[in-house]
Coordinates of C-alpha atoms and ligand atoms in Angstrom, one line a residue:
M1 CA 32.6 -3.1 -17.6
D2 CA 34.5 0.1 -17.5
P3 CA 37.8 -0.5 -15.7
Q4 CA 38.0 3.0 -14.4
A5 CA 34.7 2.6 -12.7
T6 CA 35.2 -1.0 -11.3
S7 CA 34.9 -1.2 -7.6
V8 CA 34.5 -4.5 -5.8
L9 CA 33.3 -5.1 -2.3
L10 CA 34.8 -8.3 -1.0
I11 CA 33.0 -9.8 2.0
E12 CA 35.3 -12.6 3.2
D13 CA 36.4 -13.5 6.7
N14 CA 39.3 -15.8 5.9
P15 CA 42.3 -13.5 5.5
G16 CA 44.1 -16.1 3.2
D17 CA 41.1 -16.4 0.9
A18 CA 40.6 -12.7 0.9
D19 CA 44.3 -12.0 -0.1
L20 CA 44.1 -14.6 -2.8
V21 CA 40.9 -13.2 -4.4
R22 CA 42.3 -9.7 -4.1
L23 CA 45.5 -10.8 -5.9
R24 CA 43.6 -12.5 -8.7
L25 CA 41.3 -9.5 -9.1
V26 CA 44.3 -7.1 -9.4
E27 CA 46.1 -9.4 -11.8
G28 CA 43.1 -9.6 -14.1
R29 CA 42.2 -5.9 -13.9
P30 CA 44.8 -3.6 -12.5
A31 CA 42.5 -0.6 -12.2
V32 CA 40.1 -2.4 -9.9
R33 CA 39.4 -1.0 -6.5
V34 CA 38.9 -3.6 -3.8
N35 CA 37.3 -2.9 -0.5
C36 CA 37.6 -5.9 1.8
V37 CA 35.5 -6.5 5.0
R38 CA 35.3 -9.6 7.2
R39 CA 31.8 -9.3 8.6
L40 CA 28.3 -9.1 7.0
S41 CA 27.5 -6.1 9.2
D42 CA 30.6 -4.2 7.9
G43 CA 29.6 -5.2 4.3
L44 CA 26.1 -3.8 4.8
A45 CA 27.5 -0.6 6.3
A46 CA 29.9 -0.2 3.3
L47 CA 26.9 -0.7 1.0
S48 CA 25.1 2.1 2.8
N49 CA 28.0 4.5 2.0
E50 CA 28.7 3.5 -1.6
M51 CA 27.2 1.0 -4.1
P52 CA 30.2 -0.9 -5.7
S53 CA 30.2 -2.3 -9.2
L54 CA 30.0 -5.8 -7.8
V55 CA 29.9 -7.7 -4.4
L56 CA 32.0 -10.9 -3.9
L57 CA 30.5 -12.8 -1.0
D58 CA 31.5 -15.5 1.2
L59 CA 28.4 -17.2 2.7
N60 CA 29.7 -18.2 6.1
L61 CA 30.8 -15.2 8.0
P62 CA 31.3 -14.6 11.8
D63 CA 27.9 -12.8 12.0
S64 CA 25.8 -14.6 9.3
H65 CA 25.6 -18.0 7.7
G66 CA 24.3 -19.6 4.6
A67 CA 21.1 -18.3 2.8
E68 CA 20.7 -15.5 5.4
T69 CA 23.9 -14.0 4.2
F70 CA 23.0 -13.6 0.5
R71 CA 19.3 -12.7 1.3
R72 CA 20.5 -9.7 3.4
V73 CA 23.0 -8.5 0.8
L74 CA 20.4 -8.8 -2.0
E75 CA 17.9 -6.9 0.0
K76 CA 20.4 -4.2 0.8
A77 CA 21.7 -3.8 -2.8
P78 CA 19.1 -5.2 -5.2
N79 CA 20.7 -3.5 -8.2
V80 CA 24.3 -4.6 -7.6
P81 CA 25.4 -7.9 -9.1
V82 CA 26.4 -10.4 -6.4
V83 CA 28.8 -13.3 -6.9
V84 CA 29.1 -15.9 -4.2
L85 CA 32.4 -17.4 -3.2
S86 CA 31.7 -21.0 -2.4
G87 CA 33.6 -23.8 -0.8
Q88 CA 33.4 -27.2 -2.4
D89 CA 31.2 -28.3 0.4
D90 CA 28.5 -25.6 0.1
E91 CA 28.0 -25.7 -3.8
A92 CA 24.3 -26.7 -3.3
L93 CA 23.7 -23.6 -1.3
A94 CA 25.5 -21.5 -4.0
I95 CA 23.2 -22.9 -6.6
K96 CA 20.2 -22.0 -4.4
A97 CA 21.6 -18.4 -4.2
V98 CA 21.8 -18.2 -8.0
H99 CA 18.1 -19.2 -8.1
Q100 CA 17.3 -16.4 -5.7
G101 CA 19.0 -13.6 -7.6
V102 CA 22.8 -14.0 -7.1
Q103 CA 24.5 -13.7 -10.4
D104 CA 27.0 -16.5 -10.2
Y105 CA 29.1 -18.5 -7.9
L106 CA 32.9 -19.3 -7.9
I107 CA 34.5 -22.3 -6.2
K108 CA 37.2 -20.8 -4.1
G109 CA 39.9 -23.3 -4.8
D110 CA 39.4 -23.0 -8.6
I111 CA 39.7 -19.3 -9.0
T112 CA 42.3 -18.0 -11.6
S113 CA 42.6 -14.3 -12.5
K114 CA 41.3 -14.9 -16.1
H115 CA 38.4 -16.9 -14.7
L116 CA 37.6 -14.3 -12.1
E117 CA 37.7 -11.4 -14.5
R118 CA 35.4 -13.1 -17.0
A119 CA 32.9 -14.2 -14.3
L120 CA 32.7 -10.6 -13.0
R121 CA 32.3 -9.1 -16.4
Y122 CA 29.5 -11.5 -17.2
A123 CA 27.8 -10.9 -13.8
V124 CA 27.8 -7.1 -14.4
E125 CA 26.4 -7.6 -18.0
R126 CA 23.8 -10.0 -16.8
Q127 CA 22.7 -7.7 -14.1
G128 CA 22.4 -4.8 -16.5
L129 CA 20.4 -6.9 -18.8
L130 CA 18.0 -8.0 -16.1
R131 CA 17.6 -4.4 -15.0
S132 CA 16.7 -3.2 -18.5
L133 CA 14.3 -6.2 -18.9
E134 CA 12.6 -5.2 -15.6
I135 CA 12.3 -1.5 -16.8
T136 CA 10.7 -2.7 -20.1
R137 CA 8.4 -5.0 -18.2
K138 CA 7.3 -2.2 -15.9
Q139 CA 6.8 0.1 -18.9
Q140 CA 4.7 -2.5 -20.7
L141 CA 2.6 -3.0 -17.5
E142 CA 2.1 0.7 -17.1
F143 CA 1.1 1.0 -20.8
K144 CA -1.4 -1.9 -20.4
N145 CA -2.9 -0.4 -17.3
Q146 CA -3.1 3.0 -18.9
F147 CA -4.8 1.4 -22.0
L148 CA -7.3 -0.5 -19.9
S149 CA -8.1 2.4 -17.7
H150 CA -8.6 4.7 -20.7
V151 CA -10.8 2.2 -22.6
S152 CA -12.9 1.4 -19.5
H153 CA -13.5 5.2 -18.9
E154 CA -14.4 5.7 -22.5
L155 CA -16.8 2.7 -22.6
R156 CA -18.7 4.1 -19.6
T157 CA -20.1 7.2 -21.4
P158 CA -22.1 5.5 -24.1
L159 CA -23.2 2.9 -21.6
T160 CA -24.5 5.6 -19.3
C161 CA -26.3 7.0 -22.3
I162 CA -28.0 3.7 -23.3
H163 CA -29.0 3.2 -19.6
Q164 CA -30.6 6.6 -19.4
Y165 CA -32.6 6.2 -22.7
V166 CA -33.8 2.7 -21.9
T167 CA -34.9 3.9 -18.4
L168 CA -36.7 6.8 -20.1
L169 CA -38.5 4.4 -22.5
L170 CA -39.4 2.0 -19.6
D171 CA -40.8 4.9 -17.6
G172 CA -43.1 5.6 -20.5
L173 CA -41.7 9.1 -21.0
A174 CA -41.4 8.7 -24.7
G175 CA -45.0 7.3 -25.0
P176 CA -46.8 4.2 -23.8
I177 CA -45.1 0.7 -24.4
A178 CA -46.6 -2.7 -24.6
P179 CA -45.8 -5.3 -21.8
V180 CA -43.7 -7.4 -24.1
Q181 CA -41.6 -4.3 -25.1
S182 CA -41.2 -3.5 -21.5
D183 CA -39.8 -7.1 -20.8
H184 CA -37.3 -6.7 -23.6
L185 CA -36.2 -3.3 -22.4
K186 CA -35.7 -4.8 -18.9
T187 CA -33.4 -7.4 -20.4
V188 CA -31.4 -4.7 -22.1
L189 CA -31.2 -2.8 -18.8
K190 CA -29.9 -5.9 -17.0
S191 CA -27.2 -6.5 -19.6
V192 CA -26.3 -2.8 -19.4
S193 CA -25.8 -3.1 -15.6
Q194 CA -23.7 -6.3 -16.1
L195 CA -21.5 -4.5 -18.6
H196 CA -21.2 -1.5 -16.2
A197 CA -20.2 -3.9 -13.4
M198 CA -17.6 -5.6 -15.7
I199 CA -16.1 -2.2 -16.7
R200 CA -15.9 -1.2 -13.0
D201 CA -14.1 -4.5 -12.2
L202 CA -11.7 -3.9 -15.0
L203 CA -10.9 -0.5 -13.7
E204 CA -10.5 -1.7 -10.1
A205 CA -8.3 -4.5 -11.1
T206 CA -6.1 -2.2 -13.1
R207 CA -5.9 0.1 -10.2
A208 CA -5.0 -2.8 -7.8
E209 CA -2.2 -3.9 -10.2
S210 CA -0.7 -0.5 -10.4
G211 CA -1.0 0.0 -6.6
K212 CA -3.6 2.8 -7.1
L213 CA -6.4 1.1 -5.2
R214 CA -7.3 3.3 -2.3
V215 CA -9.1 2.7 1.0
E216 CA -10.2 5.2 3.6
P217 CA -10.4 3.4 6.9
R218 CA -12.5 4.8 9.7
C219 CA -14.2 3.5 12.8
V220 CA -17.3 1.5 11.7
S221 CA -19.7 -1.1 13.0
I222 CA -19.4 -4.4 11.1
G223 CA -22.8 -5.4 12.3
D224 CA -24.4 -2.4 10.6
L225 CA -22.4 -3.0 7.4
I226 CA -23.5 -6.7 7.2
A227 CA -27.1 -5.7 7.8
Q228 CA -26.8 -3.2 5.1
A229 CA -25.3 -5.7 2.6
V230 CA -27.9 -8.3 3.5
T231 CA -30.8 -5.8 3.0
M232 CA -29.3 -4.8 -0.4
M233 CA -29.0 -8.5 -1.5
R234 CA -32.4 -9.7 -0.3
P235 CA -34.2 -9.0 -3.6
T236 CA -31.6 -11.0 -5.6
A237 CA -31.8 -13.9 -3.2
A238 CA -35.6 -13.8 -3.1
E239 CA -35.7 -13.8 -6.9
K240 CA -33.7 -17.0 -6.9
R241 CA -35.5 -18.4 -3.9
V242 CA -32.2 -18.7 -1.9
G243 CA -32.5 -18.1 1.8
L244 CA -30.3 -15.3 3.2
E245 CA -29.5 -15.7 6.9
L246 CA -27.5 -13.4 9.3
A247 CA -25.7 -14.4 12.4
V248 CA -23.9 -11.5 13.9
D249 CA -23.0 -10.9 17.5
Q250 CA -24.1 -7.4 18.1
R251 CA -21.5 -6.9 20.9
I252 CA -18.6 -7.0 18.3
P253 CA -16.4 -3.9 18.9
L254 CA -16.0 -1.3 16.2
V255 CA -13.7 -2.2 13.3
Y256 CA -11.1 0.1 11.5
A257 CA -12.2 -0.3 7.9
D258 CA -13.4 1.7 4.8
P259 CA -17.2 1.2 5.0
D260 CA -17.8 1.5 1.3
R261 CA -15.0 -0.9 0.4
A262 CA -16.0 -3.4 3.2
L263 CA -19.6 -3.3 1.9
E264 CA -18.4 -4.0 -1.7
V265 CA -16.5 -7.1 -0.4
L266 CA -19.6 -8.3 1.4
I267 CA -21.9 -7.8 -1.5
N268 CA -19.4 -9.5 -3.9
L269 CA -19.3 -12.6 -1.6
I270 CA -23.0 -12.7 -1.0
D271 CA -23.7 -12.3 -4.7
N272 CA -21.4 -15.2 -5.5
G273 CA -23.0 -17.3 -2.8
I274 CA -26.4 -16.7 -4.3
K275 CA -25.2 -17.3 -7.9
F276 CA -23.6 -20.7 -7.1
T277 CA -26.4 -22.0 -4.9
P278 CA -29.5 -23.6 -6.4
P279 CA -33.1 -22.5 -5.4
E280 CA -34.1 -23.5 -1.9
G281 CA -30.5 -23.4 -0.7
S282 CA -29.1 -20.8 1.6
V283 CA -26.4 -18.2 2.1
T284 CA -25.4 -17.3 5.7
V285 CA -23.3 -14.3 6.8
K286 CA -21.6 -14.5 10.1
A287 CA -19.4 -12.3 12.1
C288 CA -17.6 -13.3 15.3
V289 CA -14.5 -12.8 17.5
V290 CA -12.0 -15.7 17.6
E291 CA -10.3 -16.4 20.9
T292 CA -6.9 -17.1 19.2
D293 CA -7.0 -13.7 17.5
P294 CA -8.2 -10.9 19.6
S295 CA -7.1 -8.2 17.1
A296 CA -9.7 -8.8 14.4
V297 CA -13.2 -9.7 13.6
Y298 CA -13.8 -12.8 11.5
I299 CA -16.6 -12.5 8.9
S300 CA -17.8 -15.4 6.7
V301 CA -20.2 -16.0 3.9
S302 CA -21.3 -19.6 3.6
D303 CA -23.5 -21.2 1.1
T304 CA -25.0 -24.5 0.5
G305 CA -24.3 -24.4 -3.2
R306 CA -22.2 -26.5 -5.7
G307 CA -18.9 -26.0 -3.9
I308 CA -15.5 -25.6 -5.6
N309 CA -13.3 -28.3 -7.1
P310 CA -10.3 -28.9 -4.8
G311 CA -8.0 -28.3 -7.7
A312 CA -9.6 -25.0 -8.4
L313 CA -9.7 -23.7 -4.8
P314 CA -6.1 -22.3 -4.8
L315 CA -6.8 -20.5 -8.1
I316 CA -10.1 -18.7 -7.4
F317 CA -8.4 -15.5 -6.1
E318 CA -6.3 -15.3 -9.3
R319 CA -7.1 -12.5 -11.7
L320 CA -9.5 -13.6 -14.5
Y321 CA -10.0 -17.1 -13.0
Q322 CA -13.4 -18.6 -13.7
D323 CA -14.2 -22.2 -13.2
S324 CA -14.9 -23.5 -16.7
E325 CA -18.0 -25.4 -15.4
A326 CA -19.2 -22.2 -13.8
V327 CA -19.1 -20.1 -17.0
D328 CA -22.6 -20.7 -18.2
G329 CA -25.3 -18.4 -19.6
N330 CA -25.9 -16.9 -16.1
R331 CA -22.4 -15.8 -15.5
S332 CA -21.9 -12.1 -15.6
G333 CA -18.4 -11.5 -14.2
L334 CA -15.0 -11.4 -15.7
G335 CA -13.3 -13.4 -12.9
L336 CA -12.0 -10.4 -11.2
G337 CA -14.4 -10.1 -8.2
L338 CA -12.6 -12.3 -5.8
Y339 CA -9.2 -10.9 -6.9
I340 CA -10.4 -7.3 -6.1
A341 CA -12.1 -8.4 -2.9
R342 CA -8.9 -9.9 -1.5
E343 CA -6.9 -6.8 -2.5
L344 CA -9.4 -4.6 -0.8
V345 CA -9.3 -6.7 2.4
A346 CA -5.5 -6.7 2.4
L347 CA -5.4 -2.9 2.0
Q348 CA -7.6 -2.7 5.1
G349 CA -5.2 -4.8 7.1
G350 CA -7.1 -8.1 6.8
R351 CA -6.8 -11.4 4.9
M352 CA -9.2 -13.4 2.9
W353 CA -9.4 -17.2 2.3
A354 CA -11.9 -19.9 1.1
A355 CA -12.9 -23.4 2.2
S356 CA -15.2 -25.6 0.2
E357 CA -16.5 -29.2 -0.2
L358 CA -17.6 -30.1 -3.7
G359 CA -21.4 -30.6 -3.8
S360 CA -22.0 -29.3 -0.2
G361 CA -21.1 -25.5 -0.4
S362 CA -18.4 -23.0 0.2
T363 CA -17.3 -20.6 2.9
F364 CA -15.4 -17.4 2.1
S365 CA -13.9 -15.7 5.1
F366 CA -12.1 -12.5 5.8
T367 CA -10.8 -10.5 8.7
L368 CA -10.9 -6.8 9.5
P369 CA -8.8 -5.2 12.3
F370 CA -10.6 -3.9 15.4
F371 CA -10.3 -0.2 15.7
S372 CA -7.6 0.6 18.3
L373 CA -7.2 4.3 18.9
A374 CA -4.2 3.5 21.1
K375 CA -2.4 1.7 18.3
L376 CA -3.0 4.7 15.9
L377 CA -1.8 7.2 18.5
Y378 CA 1.3 5.3 19.7
P379 CA 3.8 6.4 17.0
V380 CA 2.5 10.0 17.2
V381 CA 2.2 10.6 20.9
S382 CA 5.5 8.9 21.8
C383 CA 9.0 9.9 21.1
E384 CA 12.3 8.1 22.0
G385 CA 10.4 5.8 24.4
Q386 CA 8.6 8.6 26.3
L387 CA 5.2 10.3 26.1
R388 CA 5.5 13.7 24.4
E389 CA 5.7 16.7 26.7
S390 CA 2.6 18.4 25.3
L391 CA -0.4 17.1 23.4
V392 CA -3.5 18.8 22.2
L393 CA -6.8 17.6 20.6
V394 CA -8.1 19.9 17.9
R395 CA -11.7 19.6 17.0
V396 CA -12.9 20.8 13.5
E397 CA -16.6 21.1 13.2
L398 CA -18.1 21.7 9.8
T399 CA -21.9 22.4 9.7
P400 CA -23.7 22.8 6.4
L401 CA -26.7 25.2 6.3
P402 CA -29.9 23.3 5.5
I403 CA -29.9 24.7 2.0
S404 CA -26.5 23.1 1.1
L405 CA -26.5 20.0 -1.0
R406 CA -26.5 17.0 1.3
G407 CA -25.6 14.8 -1.7
N408 CA -22.1 16.2 -1.8
W409 CA -21.6 15.8 1.9
K410 CA -19.4 12.7 1.6
E411 CA -17.2 14.3 -0.9
I412 CA -16.9 17.5 1.3
C413 CA -15.8 15.3 4.3
H414 CA -13.3 13.6 2.1
Q415 CA -11.9 17.0 1.0
S416 CA -11.9 18.3 4.6
L417 CA -9.8 15.3 5.6
E418 CA -7.3 16.0 2.8
L419 CA -7.1 19.6 3.7
L420 CA -6.5 18.8 7.4
R421 CA -3.7 16.5 6.4
R422 CA -2.0 19.4 4.7
C423 CA -2.0 21.3 8.1
V424 CA -0.1 18.7 10.2
Y425 CA 3.4 17.3 10.5
V426 CA 3.1 13.6 9.6
D427 CA 5.5 12.4 12.2
K428 CA 4.2 14.6 15.1
D429 CA 0.4 15.0 14.5
L430 CA -2.4 12.7 13.5
V431 CA -5.6 13.5 11.7
L432 CA -8.0 10.9 13.1
P433 CA -10.2 8.9 10.8
Q434 CA -13.9 10.0 10.7
M435 CA -15.5 8.9 13.9
G436 CA -19.1 9.2 12.8
N437 CA -21.1 12.5 12.9
N438 CA -23.8 13.9 15.2
G439 CA -26.4 14.1 12.5
T440 CA -26.2 17.7 11.5
A441 CA -22.4 18.5 11.4
E442 CA -19.2 16.6 10.6
T443 CA -16.6 16.7 13.4
L444 CA -13.0 15.8 12.6
F445 CA -10.2 15.6 15.1
V446 CA -6.4 16.1 15.1
V447 CA -4.0 15.0 17.8
A448 CA -1.2 17.4 17.7
S449 CA 2.2 17.3 19.5
T450 CA 2.3 20.8 20.6
D451 CA 1.2 23.0 23.5
M452 CA -1.8 25.3 23.7
A453 CA 0.3 28.2 22.5
G454 CA 1.7 26.3 19.5
V455 CA -1.7 25.0 18.6
N456 CA -2.8 28.5 17.6
I457 CA -0.6 28.4 14.5
M458 CA -2.0 25.1 13.5
M459 CA -5.6 26.2 14.0
E460 CA -4.9 29.3 11.9
R461 CA -3.6 27.0 9.1
I462 CA -6.6 24.8 9.4
R463 CA -9.0 27.7 9.2
E464 CA -7.2 29.0 6.2
Q465 CA -7.2 25.6 4.4
M466 CA -10.8 24.8 5.3
N467 CA -12.1 28.1 4.1
T468 CA -11.0 27.1 0.6
L469 CA -13.8 24.5 0.6
P470 CA -16.5 25.7 -1.9
L471 CA -19.2 25.1 0.8
L472 CA -17.7 27.7 3.1
Q473 CA -16.7 30.1 0.2
A474 CA -20.4 30.0 -0.9
G475 CA -21.4 30.8 2.6
E476 CA -23.4 27.6 2.8
G477 CA -21.8 26.3 6.0
T478 CA -20.0 27.2 9.2
L479 CA -16.6 26.2 10.6
R480 CA -15.7 25.9 14.3
V481 CA -12.2 25.0 15.4
T482 CA -11.5 24.3 19.1
A483 CA -8.7 22.8 21.1
D484 CA -8.2 21.0 24.4
S485 CA -5.0 19.9 26.0
L486 CA -4.4 16.2 26.5
P487 CA -2.6 14.5 29.4
A488 CA 1.1 14.5 28.5
R489 CA 4.4 13.4 30.1
A490 CA 4.5 14.0 33.8
A491 CA 7.8 13.7 35.7
S492 CA 6.1 11.7 38.4
D493 CA 4.4 9.2 36.1
A494 CA 5.6 5.7 37.0
R495 CA 3.4 4.0 34.4
T496 CA 4.9 2.2 31.3
L497 CA 4.7 4.1 28.0
E498 CA 2.0 1.7 26.8
Q499 CA -0.2 2.5 29.9
Q500 CA 0.4 6.2 29.4
V501 CA -0.6 5.9 25.7
W502 CA -3.8 4.1 26.8
G503 CA -4.5 7.0 29.2
V504 CA -4.2 9.5 26.3
S505 CA -6.3 7.2 24.1
D506 CA -9.1 7.0 26.8
C507 CA -9.0 10.7 27.2
V508 CA -9.2 11.3 23.4
T509 CA -12.2 8.8 23.3
E510 CA -14.0 10.7 26.0
M511 CA -13.5 14.0 24.3
I512 CA -14.5 12.6 20.9
L513 CA -17.7 11.2 22.4
H514 CA -18.4 14.5 24.0
G515 CA -17.5 16.4 20.7
L516 CA -20.0 14.2 18.9
G517 CA -22.6 14.9 21.6
C518 CA -22.6 11.3 22.8
K519 CA -21.6 11.9 26.4
S520 CA -21.2 14.8 28.9
N521 CA -17.8 16.0 29.7
S522 CA -16.7 18.0 32.7
K523 CA -13.6 19.3 30.7
Q524 CA -15.9 21.3 28.6
E525 CA -15.3 24.5 30.5
E526 CA -11.6 24.2 30.3
S527 CA -11.6 24.0 26.5
R528 CA -10.5 27.1 24.6
E529 CA -12.8 27.9 21.7
Y530 CA -12.0 29.5 18.6
A531 CA -15.3 29.9 16.8
H532 CA -15.2 31.0 13.2
Ligands
LIG1 P1 -16.7 -13.1 -11.1 O1 -16.3 -11.7 -10.9 O2 -16.6 -13.6 -12.5 O3 -17.9 -13.6 -10.4 P2 -15.1 -14.1 -9.0 O4 -13.6 -13.7 -8.9 O5 -16.1 -13.6 -8.1 O6 -15.5 -14.0 -10.6 O7 -15.1 -15.7 -8.9 C1 -14.1 -16.5 -9.6 C2 -14.6 -18.0 -9.6 O8 -14.6 -18.5 -8.3 C3 -16.0 -18.2 -10.2 O9 -16.0 -18.3 -11.5 C4 -16.4 -19.5 -9.5 O10 -15.8 -20.6 -10.3 C5 -15.7 -19.5 -8.2 N1 -16.5 -19.1 -7.0 C6 -16.6 -17.9 -6.5 N2 -17.5 -17.9 -5.4 C7 -18.1 -19.2 -5.4 C8 -19.0 -19.9 -4.6 N3 -19.6 -19.2 -3.6 N4 -19.3 -21.1 -4.9 C9 -18.6 -21.8 -5.9 N5 -17.7 -21.2 -6.7 C10 -17.4 -19.9 -6.5

C-alpha cells in the first residue's frame, strides 16, 4: 500500500471509537488521510465524490443497521476493500459480512496501531488480488466464448455443403438412386440436421453467457404463435404417435414478445415433450390468464411422459444438463435447450419453471408480459411528474414495389427500425415496436416529445436515414413520412398523470389502427402529410 496514496473513509457514529481508530491509524501510518463520517448516508455521499483506498465500517449506525450497512457500502464501492469494525457482540454478523465480500473484521476493543496497519495492508492486497483474478476469469470466459463462437461458425460451412449434396442426391439430380440408398441418405440428412441444431445451440448458449443474446419484442398474438408451433410440430408428434393438443383462450390480449424467439421456446418445449413421451401419450399446450397476475399470459406445455426425477428437477435448466437415463440413442441435444429457452424468456420479461411427477409426466410453464402501450410510453411522454407540453406521432410507411424481394422484407424492417432509432433522442422519443403490417407496406411509428414545428427536423432526419436503405436507393420502394399531434399537457387537466398517459396511449392506439388501415379515424384530415 503506497503511504502517499492511503486514504481511509471511516464510517463510525461513536465519537470515542472514531477518535481511537483515527489515532491508531495515524500512529501506524502517519501519511494516512482519514475522512470520518457518522452516518451511512454521509459515507455513501463521500464515496460518490471520491473512492478511498479503504473503508472502515461500523455496522450499527443511526441510519442503518447490520447486514444492510455493509450490503449498501459494497454495492456502492465494489472495488474498494471494506473492513468491518465489530463489537464483541456482533462478531457473528462480521463473519457473515466477510462471507459476502467484506475483506476483514476488527474487534473494536482489540485494535492496536500495528494490528490495524497490518489488517489494512492485507485487506488492500487481498482486494487487489481478487480484482486481478476477476479480470483473468473474465478474459478466460471471453476467450472460451470467442473460441466456441468461431468453431461453431466454421463447422457450419462444411455441414451446409454436406446438406446440399445429400439433398441433391436424394432429389435424383445426380442420377437415379435405389430405395435403400435413399433410406441411407435420409439417415445422413437427419444426422446433419441434428448437428446443425447442436451447433446453433452452442452459438446461442455462448451468446447468452456473454450477454449477446438479443430479442426484438413487438406486439404479437400468443394464440397465433402457439398455433404455428403446433402446426410445425404435428409431423414429429404423428411420427411418434404422440397426440398434440391445444387449449388456448382466443380472447387473450396481445403480448409484448419477440415472435421468432417465443416460437423457438415453444418448439423446444413441445419437442422435448414429444421426445420424453412414449407412443400413445400426449402433449398439451395451454395459454391462459391467471387472476393473481394480470400483467402476463401463462403458457404451459404438459406431457404424459416419463417425468423428471425430483433430484434432477432443480438442475434441468443448467447448461449442459442431461438426465443420464435420458441420454440414449435417440437423444440429439447437448443439454442446452432449456437453458437457452429460459434465457430467452427472461430477456422478454418473463420467467420459466417446471413441475413433474416421475412416471406421470412433466409441465413446463413460462410467462410473457402483456403488451401495454401506456407502460412503454410512460417514461417518454412524462417529465418531472407531468405530461409533456407537446407530443407528436410520426408515421413512417415503407412500401416495396412488387418486383422487390419479399424474402428480404424482415431484414429491411429490422434495418428500418435501427435507422429510426438513430433519428430520435432516447429519453424524449420512442420508436414503437412493429405493430403488424397492412399486407403491402410496413408502417413504423415514433412518439416524439416535440411540437409540429420541431417534428419537421426529425422527419427530415428520418427521410435522410431511411433513404440509405438499399431498397429505396435501388428505387424498389417508396417512403412516406407523416405526423399527427397527440394530446399533451393542458392547464385545465385535473386527471392524474397515469390517466393522462392512458389518454395518450388510447389516442396512439387509435391512430396506429387507422395507420394500419384497421379503423377509420376522423383525425385524418388534420394530419400533415409529408409524402416522399
Ligand atoms: P437438450 O437440448 O439436450 O434436449 P434440454 O435442455 O432441452 O436438453 O433438456 C435437458 C434435460 O431435461 C433432458 O436431458 C431431460 O433429462 C430433461 N427434460 C427436458 N424436458 C423434459 C420432459 N418433457 N420430460 C422429461 N425430461 C425432460
